XYZ file of C-alpha atoms in Angstrom:
565
model
C 22.949 35.963 23.481
C 20.697 36.771 20.399
C 17.363 34.661 21.350
C 15.105 34.893 24.344
C 12.706 31.825 25.143
C 9.411 32.915 27.190
C 7.817 29.591 28.118
C 4.405 29.344 29.889
C 3.815 26.811 32.168
C 1.599 24.782 33.783
C 2.012 21.370 34.594
C 4.470 18.919 33.938
C 6.910 20.714 35.786
C 9.527 18.126 35.617
C 9.548 17.855 31.701
C 9.113 22.406 31.672
C 12.557 22.276 33.831
C 14.186 19.421 31.659
C 13.265 22.035 28.310
C 14.279 24.795 30.123
C 17.349 23.716 31.045
C 18.125 22.116 27.497
C 17.376 26.553 26.002
C 19.855 27.817 29.114
C 22.201 25.757 28.357
C 22.718 26.816 24.172
C 22.971 30.856 25.616
C 19.551 31.601 25.976
C 17.572 32.853 27.934
C 15.313 32.188 29.686
C 11.879 33.851 31.127
C 9.024 31.553 32.479
C 5.707 32.285 33.512
C 3.775 29.932 35.401
C -0.267 29.934 35.692
C -1.489 31.222 38.928
C -3.745 28.474 38.967
C -1.325 26.248 40.192
C -0.596 24.961 43.316
C 2.283 27.541 45.561
C 3.443 24.658 46.815
C 4.386 23.534 43.414
C 5.058 26.656 41.763
C 7.942 27.191 44.584
C 9.405 23.898 43.808
C 9.808 24.828 39.912
C 11.217 27.403 41.015
C 13.735 26.534 43.646
C 14.561 23.640 40.887
C 15.677 26.638 38.407
C 17.740 28.664 40.930
C 21.554 27.583 39.881
C 20.481 28.835 36.545
C 21.633 32.742 36.461
C 20.085 34.050 32.778
C 16.537 32.352 33.759
C 13.633 35.186 35.585
C 10.153 34.616 36.671
C 8.147 37.100 35.760
C 4.681 38.144 37.611
C 1.469 35.565 37.436
C -1.774 35.207 35.629
C -4.149 32.788 35.995
C -4.555 31.333 32.221
C -8.105 30.078 31.030
C -8.049 29.086 27.870
C -9.962 32.008 25.307
C -9.189 34.423 28.199
C -7.084 37.769 28.388
C -5.232 36.082 31.190
C -2.592 33.842 28.230
C -2.238 37.535 26.815
C -1.096 39.300 30.392
C 1.285 36.439 30.779
C 3.012 36.497 27.616
C 2.940 40.611 27.921
C 4.603 40.057 31.049
C 6.937 37.674 30.546
C 8.254 39.719 27.270
C 8.517 42.515 29.406
C 10.784 40.620 31.413
C 12.485 39.541 29.234
C 13.332 42.737 27.044
C 14.490 44.945 30.417
C 15.913 42.341 31.695
C 18.130 40.827 28.879
C 18.783 43.741 26.313
C 21.133 42.104 24.113
C 18.220 39.627 22.573
C 17.103 40.510 19.271
C 14.672 38.018 19.136
C 11.796 36.716 21.628
C 10.180 32.938 20.919
C 7.137 32.573 22.633
C 6.461 28.230 23.506
C 5.255 26.800 25.804
C 6.071 24.384 28.816
C 4.938 21.554 25.972
C 7.022 22.616 23.683
C 10.341 20.230 22.621
C 13.569 21.534 20.472
C 13.991 19.387 17.530
C 17.404 20.861 16.488
C 19.663 21.987 18.063
C 19.294 25.239 19.498
C 22.451 27.050 18.411
C 20.533 26.136 14.274
C 17.708 28.167 15.553
C 19.909 31.663 16.594
C 21.790 31.226 13.527
C 18.947 31.061 11.518
C 17.699 34.382 13.265
C 20.561 36.159 12.908
C 20.855 35.569 8.984
C 17.234 37.170 9.656
C 17.453 39.731 12.108
C 14.560 41.903 10.828
C 11.670 39.205 10.428
C 8.907 38.491 12.724
C 7.442 34.866 12.188
C 4.020 35.351 13.383
C 1.048 33.971 11.872
C -0.856 36.557 10.619
C -4.122 36.288 8.236
C -7.340 38.175 8.531
C -10.353 36.623 9.766
C -11.832 36.834 6.620
C -8.433 34.352 5.020
C -8.303 32.241 7.982
C -9.972 28.241 7.286
C -8.858 26.438 10.780
C -11.127 28.539 12.995
C -13.946 26.044 15.025
C -16.988 26.904 16.580
C -18.824 29.815 14.357
C -16.943 32.636 15.622
C -14.866 34.637 13.134
C -15.384 38.338 12.784
C -17.959 38.091 15.804
C -15.112 37.073 18.132
C -14.150 41.253 17.241
C -17.097 42.636 17.433
C -19.147 41.311 20.402
C -17.753 41.117 24.390
C -17.502 37.524 25.964
C -17.124 38.498 29.892
C -18.098 34.417 30.347
C -15.713 31.583 30.656
C -16.391 29.456 27.101
C -15.065 25.824 29.264
C -16.731 27.097 32.757
C -19.837 28.371 31.922
C -21.270 27.549 29.113
C -25.086 28.519 28.828
C -23.400 31.773 29.848
C -21.328 32.154 26.766
C -24.012 30.971 24.349
C -26.255 33.263 25.768
C -24.181 36.344 26.036
C -23.736 35.885 22.196
C -27.122 34.900 21.831
C -27.845 38.326 23.095
C -26.012 39.924 21.437
C -26.830 38.868 18.288
C -30.425 39.791 18.398
C -30.033 43.098 19.915
C -27.475 43.353 17.131
C -24.888 44.757 19.268
C -21.577 45.454 17.910
C -18.229 46.923 18.244
C -15.550 48.266 16.269
C -11.802 48.012 16.403
C -9.745 50.759 17.754
C -8.224 52.837 16.050
C -9.453 51.115 12.935
C -6.993 47.893 13.222
C -7.918 45.422 10.819
C -8.071 42.080 12.951
C -5.464 39.528 12.627
C -5.288 35.966 13.522
C -3.307 33.034 13.577
C -0.866 30.544 15.615
C -0.070 31.709 19.476
C 3.080 30.400 18.826
C 5.172 33.298 17.265
C 9.250 34.249 17.281
C 9.234 38.823 17.109
C 11.851 40.909 16.853
C 12.601 43.046 19.521
C 11.755 46.379 17.916
C 8.576 44.916 17.055
C 7.769 43.127 20.662
C 8.602 46.581 22.148
C 6.364 48.710 19.924
C 3.737 46.709 20.641
C 4.604 46.251 24.653
C 5.364 50.212 24.452
C 2.574 51.194 22.269
C 0.648 54.747 23.071
C -2.530 53.492 22.658
C -1.634 50.500 24.434
C -4.132 50.615 27.121
C -6.813 50.943 24.351
C -5.709 48.568 22.319
C -5.567 46.001 25.866
C -9.399 47.197 26.843
C -10.280 46.437 23.566
C -8.942 42.571 23.118
C -9.718 41.524 27.012
C -13.158 41.055 25.315
C -11.942 39.706 22.258
C -12.644 35.872 22.720
C -9.184 33.754 22.090
C -7.480 36.827 22.544
C -3.531 35.052 22.679
C -4.468 34.429 18.862
C -4.951 37.529 17.778
C -3.554 40.812 19.792
C 0.011 40.430 18.763
C -1.028 38.674 15.195
C -2.410 42.145 14.715
C -0.482 44.654 16.633
C 2.490 43.001 14.662
C 1.028 44.271 11.339
C 1.356 47.856 12.681
C 4.293 48.063 13.211
C 6.805 45.060 11.427
C 8.771 45.560 8.863
C 9.174 41.979 7.094
C 6.429 39.325 8.630
C 6.550 36.305 7.247
C 3.077 34.527 8.387
C 4.728 31.382 9.549
C 5.050 29.972 12.905
C 8.526 28.199 13.506
C 6.657 26.227 16.501
C 5.391 22.996 14.281
C 1.440 22.725 16.085
C -1.583 21.089 14.859
C -5.147 20.811 15.717
C -8.544 18.550 14.751
C -11.187 19.095 13.282
C -12.560 19.906 16.519
C -9.628 23.401 17.088
C -7.913 20.725 20.017
C -4.106 19.841 19.152
C -3.304 16.814 18.495
C -0.088 15.437 20.849
C 2.734 13.938 19.823
C 4.108 10.522 21.437
C 7.223 8.167 21.018
C 5.602 6.753 18.144
C 5.939 10.028 16.058
C 9.289 10.135 16.601
C 10.298 9.885 12.419
C 6.828 12.063 12.068
C 8.744 14.946 13.803
C 11.682 14.242 12.404
C 10.777 14.600 8.782
C 8.852 17.739 9.677
C 12.446 19.810 9.939
C 10.877 22.081 12.710
C 13.293 23.900 15.166
C 10.364 23.384 17.681
C 7.112 21.238 18.571
C 4.504 20.984 20.819
C 2.510 20.024 22.129
C 4.466 16.692 23.453
C 3.048 13.884 25.805
C 5.242 14.480 28.975
C 5.543 10.679 29.250
C 7.069 10.244 25.969
C 10.769 9.279 27.567
C 11.872 8.550 24.279
C 10.952 12.068 21.966
C 13.190 13.952 24.965
C 15.363 11.446 25.227
C 15.959 12.172 20.926
C 15.725 15.630 20.472
C 17.546 16.922 23.738
C 20.829 15.434 23.057
C 23.992 16.657 21.162
C 23.965 18.114 17.626
C 25.522 14.948 16.511
C 22.477 13.166 17.328
C 20.203 16.278 16.093
C 18.458 16.845 12.939
C 20.074 18.245 9.780
C 20.337 21.374 9.095
C 17.508 23.036 6.549
C 14.420 25.332 6.203
C 11.485 24.563 8.239
C 8.796 22.302 6.090
C 5.518 21.458 8.365
C 3.748 20.978 5.891
C 5.415 17.900 4.550
C 3.643 15.762 7.134
C 0.641 18.167 6.382
C -0.269 14.721 4.211
C -0.189 12.890 7.129
C -2.270 14.821 9.761
C -5.200 15.136 7.141
C -4.865 11.261 6.467
C -5.389 11.229 10.095
C -8.556 13.752 10.781
C -10.162 11.835 7.297
C -9.841 8.806 8.731
C -11.295 9.468 12.755
C -14.179 12.065 11.094
C -15.172 10.012 8.241
C -13.311 6.424 9.041
C -13.578 3.462 6.329
C -16.717 3.256 3.803
C -19.342 1.730 5.305
C -17.385 0.726 8.850
C -19.758 3.004 11.789
C -17.675 4.094 14.725
C -18.871 6.059 18.378
C -17.270 8.610 17.712
C -19.643 9.494 14.427
C -22.112 7.631 15.266
C -24.576 9.899 16.755
C -24.900 12.372 13.911
C -26.191 11.399 10.864
C -24.352 11.107 7.711
C -21.525 11.574 9.261
C -20.029 8.469 8.613
C -17.809 7.990 4.976
C -21.005 6.024 3.048
C -23.248 4.312 3.771
C -22.194 0.528 3.068
C -18.713 -1.206 3.004
C -19.180 -2.158 -1.365
C -21.654 -1.281 -4.070
C -25.226 -3.896 -3.462
C -28.471 -4.408 -5.399
C -31.781 -5.144 -4.042
C -34.677 -6.672 -6.457
C -38.135 -5.847 -5.882
C -40.430 -7.863 -7.797
C -38.291 -10.244 -10.297
C -38.648 -13.615 -8.032
C -42.142 -12.961 -8.293
C -42.105 -12.402 -11.454
C -39.542 -15.373 -12.954
C -38.781 -18.966 -12.155
C -35.709 -19.723 -10.075
C -34.911 -16.210 -10.355
C -32.340 -15.815 -7.228
C -30.479 -19.781 -8.672
C -30.490 -18.142 -11.921
C -28.988 -14.905 -11.024
C -26.254 -16.425 -8.789
C -25.475 -19.146 -12.077
C -25.401 -15.903 -14.406
C -23.319 -12.930 -12.075
C -21.140 -14.978 -9.857
C -22.965 -12.866 -6.357
C -24.266 -13.909 -3.813
C -27.695 -13.868 -4.197
C -30.415 -13.980 -0.929
C -33.799 -14.382 -0.640
C -36.017 -11.783 1.227
C -33.753 -10.873 3.882
C -36.525 -9.101 5.833
C -39.177 -11.148 5.363
C -41.311 -11.361 8.328
C -40.415 -14.857 9.388
C -36.747 -14.708 9.213
C -33.604 -13.636 6.495
C -33.526 -15.998 3.812
C -29.445 -15.890 3.361
C -28.366 -17.669 0.358
C -28.354 -21.228 0.179
C -30.910 -22.092 2.918
C -28.051 -21.074 5.584
C -28.746 -19.957 8.963
C -25.986 -17.612 10.040
C -23.246 -15.761 7.926
C -20.207 -14.038 7.795
C -19.949 -12.454 10.778
C -22.314 -14.621 12.806
C -24.998 -12.392 11.200
C -28.109 -14.821 12.406
C -31.618 -15.304 10.084
C -33.503 -14.613 13.692
C -36.080 -11.281 12.532
C -35.993 -10.051 16.220
C -32.121 -9.967 16.610
C -32.193 -7.889 12.895
C -35.296 -5.640 12.468
C -34.011 -4.696 16.057
C -31.582 -2.135 14.330
C -32.352 -2.893 10.857
C -30.183 -0.778 8.938
C -27.022 -2.094 10.895
C -27.474 -5.741 10.096
C -28.011 -4.306 6.258
C -24.567 -2.114 7.260
C -22.913 -5.671 8.710
C -23.475 -7.922 6.076
C -22.254 -5.444 3.312
C -19.293 -5.140 5.242
C -18.934 -8.849 6.970
C -18.737 -10.048 3.290
C -16.686 -7.322 0.991
C -15.274 -8.034 -1.494
C -18.210 -10.456 -2.663
C -20.626 -8.370 -4.669
C -24.319 -9.417 -2.610
C -28.396 -8.932 -3.839
C -30.850 -9.666 -2.316
C -35.035 -10.373 -2.689
C -37.736 -7.034 -1.137
C -41.391 -6.655 -1.324
C -44.001 -4.874 0.077
C -44.677 -7.700 2.665
C -40.847 -6.965 4.791
C -39.678 -4.826 6.635
C -39.888 -0.954 5.485
C -37.247 0.947 7.680
C -34.429 -0.173 5.779
C -36.458 2.097 2.859
C -34.591 4.996 3.657
C -31.145 3.613 4.266
C -31.112 2.092 0.578
C -32.439 4.875 -0.729
C -29.663 7.397 0.767
C -27.155 4.397 -0.217
C -24.479 5.805 -3.574
C -24.056 1.818 -3.210
C -27.507 0.816 -3.725
C -28.619 -0.704 -7.311
C -31.946 -0.642 -6.980
C -33.830 -2.405 -9.352
C -38.262 -2.805 -9.432
C -40.970 -3.997 -10.675
C -43.996 -2.574 -9.907
C -47.168 -4.180 -8.572
C -45.473 -7.887 -9.450
C -46.190 -8.541 -5.667
C -49.935 -9.508 -7.230
C -48.817 -12.343 -9.046
C -48.532 -14.510 -5.856
C -51.943 -13.291 -4.674
C -53.104 -14.406 -8.146
C -51.493 -17.852 -8.036
C -52.901 -18.349 -3.890
C -56.623 -20.438 -3.493
C -57.142 -17.167 -0.934
C -61.049 -15.586 -0.877
C -61.384 -13.218 -3.018
C -61.939 -10.736 -0.040
C -58.882 -11.551 1.693
C -56.890 -11.040 -1.830
C -58.494 -7.710 -2.397
C -57.470 -6.873 1.570
C -53.774 -8.180 0.538
C -53.919 -6.292 -2.686
C -55.152 -2.183 -1.034
C -52.547 -3.424 1.780
C -49.049 -4.146 -0.129
C -50.300 -0.595 -2.988
C -50.272 1.364 -0.302
C -46.628 0.437 1.008
C -44.929 -0.082 -1.842
C -46.736 3.082 -3.531
C -44.733 4.754 0.034
C -41.431 2.708 -0.968
C -41.512 3.609 -4.555
C -42.029 7.914 -3.120
C -39.106 7.501 -1.130
C -36.745 5.601 -4.425
C -38.804 9.079 -6.712
C -37.297 11.141 -3.882
C -34.548 14.337 -4.946
C -32.659 12.776 -1.569
C -32.251 9.479 -2.838
C -28.540 8.577 -3.968
C -29.125 5.156 -5.044
C -29.575 3.750 -9.022
C -32.571 2.480 -8.786
C -33.933 1.491 -12.222
C -38.414 1.493 -11.793
C -40.662 -0.534 -14.703
C -44.094 -1.652 -13.978
C -45.022 -5.095 -14.769
C -46.756 -4.405 -18.256
C -44.350 -2.524 -19.704
C -41.373 -4.648 -18.062
C -43.342 -8.327 -19.707
C -43.363 -5.778 -22.853
C -39.621 -6.080 -23.423
C -37.828 -8.045 -20.237
C -34.700 -9.058 -21.614
C -33.113 -5.474 -21.718
C -33.500 -4.707 -18.753
C -32.504 -7.808 -17.976
C -29.532 -6.870 -19.543
C -28.867 -4.360 -17.855
C -28.789 -5.476 -14.610
C -25.887 -8.190 -15.834
C -24.051 -4.918 -16.807
C -23.625 -3.513 -13.831
C -24.051 -6.256 -11.521
C -21.478 -9.182 -13.762
C -17.717 -8.689 -13.746
C -17.872 -8.234 -17.720
C -18.784 -5.608 -19.448
C -19.430 -7.098 -22.148
C -21.080 -10.091 -21.338
C -24.385 -11.001 -23.366
C -27.456 -12.311 -22.169
C -27.502 -16.183 -23.730
C -29.618 -18.016 -20.442
C -33.062 -15.696 -19.286
C -34.846 -16.777 -16.668
C -38.311 -18.411 -17.423
C -41.719 -16.048 -16.960
C -44.312 -17.974 -14.679
C -47.572 -18.312 -16.155
C -49.299 -14.994 -16.202
C -52.938 -16.824 -18.484
C -55.738 -14.558 -16.709
C -54.078 -12.510 -14.322
C -55.610 -9.277 -16.574
C -58.994 -10.823 -15.468
C -57.706 -11.011 -12.423
C -56.996 -7.677 -11.617
C -59.917 -6.276 -13.324
C -62.126 -7.996 -11.407
C -60.040 -6.013 -7.918
C -61.047 -3.573 -10.138
C -64.806 -4.429 -10.173
C -64.721 -4.818 -5.787
C -63.488 -1.583 -6.161
C -58.978 -1.635 -6.211
C -58.022 -0.081 -8.167
C -54.113 -1.950 -9.067
C -52.442 1.258 -10.747
C -49.156 -0.101 -10.244
C -48.810 -3.034 -12.240
C -49.645 -0.410 -15.274
C -52.192 -0.940 -18.407
C -52.123 -4.661 -18.112
C -55.069 -5.621 -21.048
C -57.257 -8.151 -19.354
C -56.613 -10.751 -22.927
C -52.611 -10.373 -21.320
C -50.839 -13.549 -20.373
C -47.852 -15.191 -20.423
C -47.949 -18.804 -21.124
C -45.430 -21.239 -18.435
C -45.361 -24.711 -15.930
C -44.447 -23.786 -12.554
C -46.650 -21.807 -10.058
C -44.871 -19.784 -7.395
C -45.693 -20.468 -3.532
C -47.003 -17.963 -1.725
C -46.618 -19.283 1.350
C -43.627 -16.637 2.896
C -46.468 -13.414 1.602
C -49.087 -14.495 3.422
C -47.147 -13.821 7.197
C -49.813 -11.647 8.825
């Protein structure tokens, strides 16, 4: 009778009865506290079901609301009853009705017998606790919390806010150093009795009654006053997610629990029949004797938390979608956006596709439709070229396109006549490679037969749009790989920028440019820009473009896609 078990129970009474009988059958006395919120009928039925066990007691009932003093009061009452009723108990193990022994109880008894003076309780100062969730670390001791966090959230938050504004501050009694840790501990009789019989217990109880979540700090703090040997760890495997909620173990966690080598685990799903059947068995069917090591499965839990909080790169899910920048990467794979190249070079899209092996689209965000590669009307994942569907959520359209075509590099054209809603999405995306020749939008205007007054109006409009876009790409918040050339400086030496683009997109870093695209005929373009200046419109995005400069070629680009008003 060296180990006594205190169980805090509030539901799943059939499982709690099963586990209590398992503890008792191994010779461990059991004291059970049933939450006062449980209806009297259910409580009485539970007591009756366990009436045949001689080494089992029921303690005085308290209402155990999460984060409240009632849980500590219930633990105190059950622990006091344990110490009084079973004087041979040397260690008291705190568990819940959702706890499940993973190893033979005799192994736990032997383990604690070899460590008669050791208290197993997670106990760390507030500065060293990384797992608190909710923004209240030291403040949970210095403020008062008279309202329920779950039932009276508004009043709870207002009370905290008012105390902060008034700079109200409570002091720890007797200069205690606050410690925090897991609620589930195993204390020696000597330490536990010293805590419960402390002459200043009324003072401590009065203080901790208004501490937030005192069940994670009351025994953790006071045990430091009396224990001669503390191992700051729990013998119970208890994992929490990023929101501070306990992980629930199901039947498919069987092998995971076996690998932990822990004595007890919580929180077990009440309907995990296989877990209860396997672990509440004879010693031959239990785990091997070894030191408890929950750290062996920490990597698996860390991956689960990362998958839940970050997900896969470029894949959005409901639990993260409302929160900006919670996604694990804006998109799923690298891609390239070109602005001004299709206007400056003949057949640029086909040339780029042949040279790099990437799928090269036209203007995906053109006003009339999404110009997919090879004239397709729908792309992977049933993405339609319909501009209404695309513009309903243009950012989602882009991320879906990259996700649906994983394994294949995507390139597309962009310009100031296109939908500009994706500008910030692309700029903040580390996967994006953006290459811009500013002012190239003027080439289709130069090649058109529009009235010069209309050309001037369009030029002014497109320049304003592109200037705003350049501000976005040059923002300190931009994470994309951005290269920007003025049209004048690009024409001076086009081979080096083209080679750099190919090096990044192409499959081989050693690929050399052997076939360059043909530049459109720019004869008279300098005079065209001067005419715009003469009409009062200053085309500054093209750079210093002399009036006499021109590049001869035969083909002329079409202006049709750009004249949608």
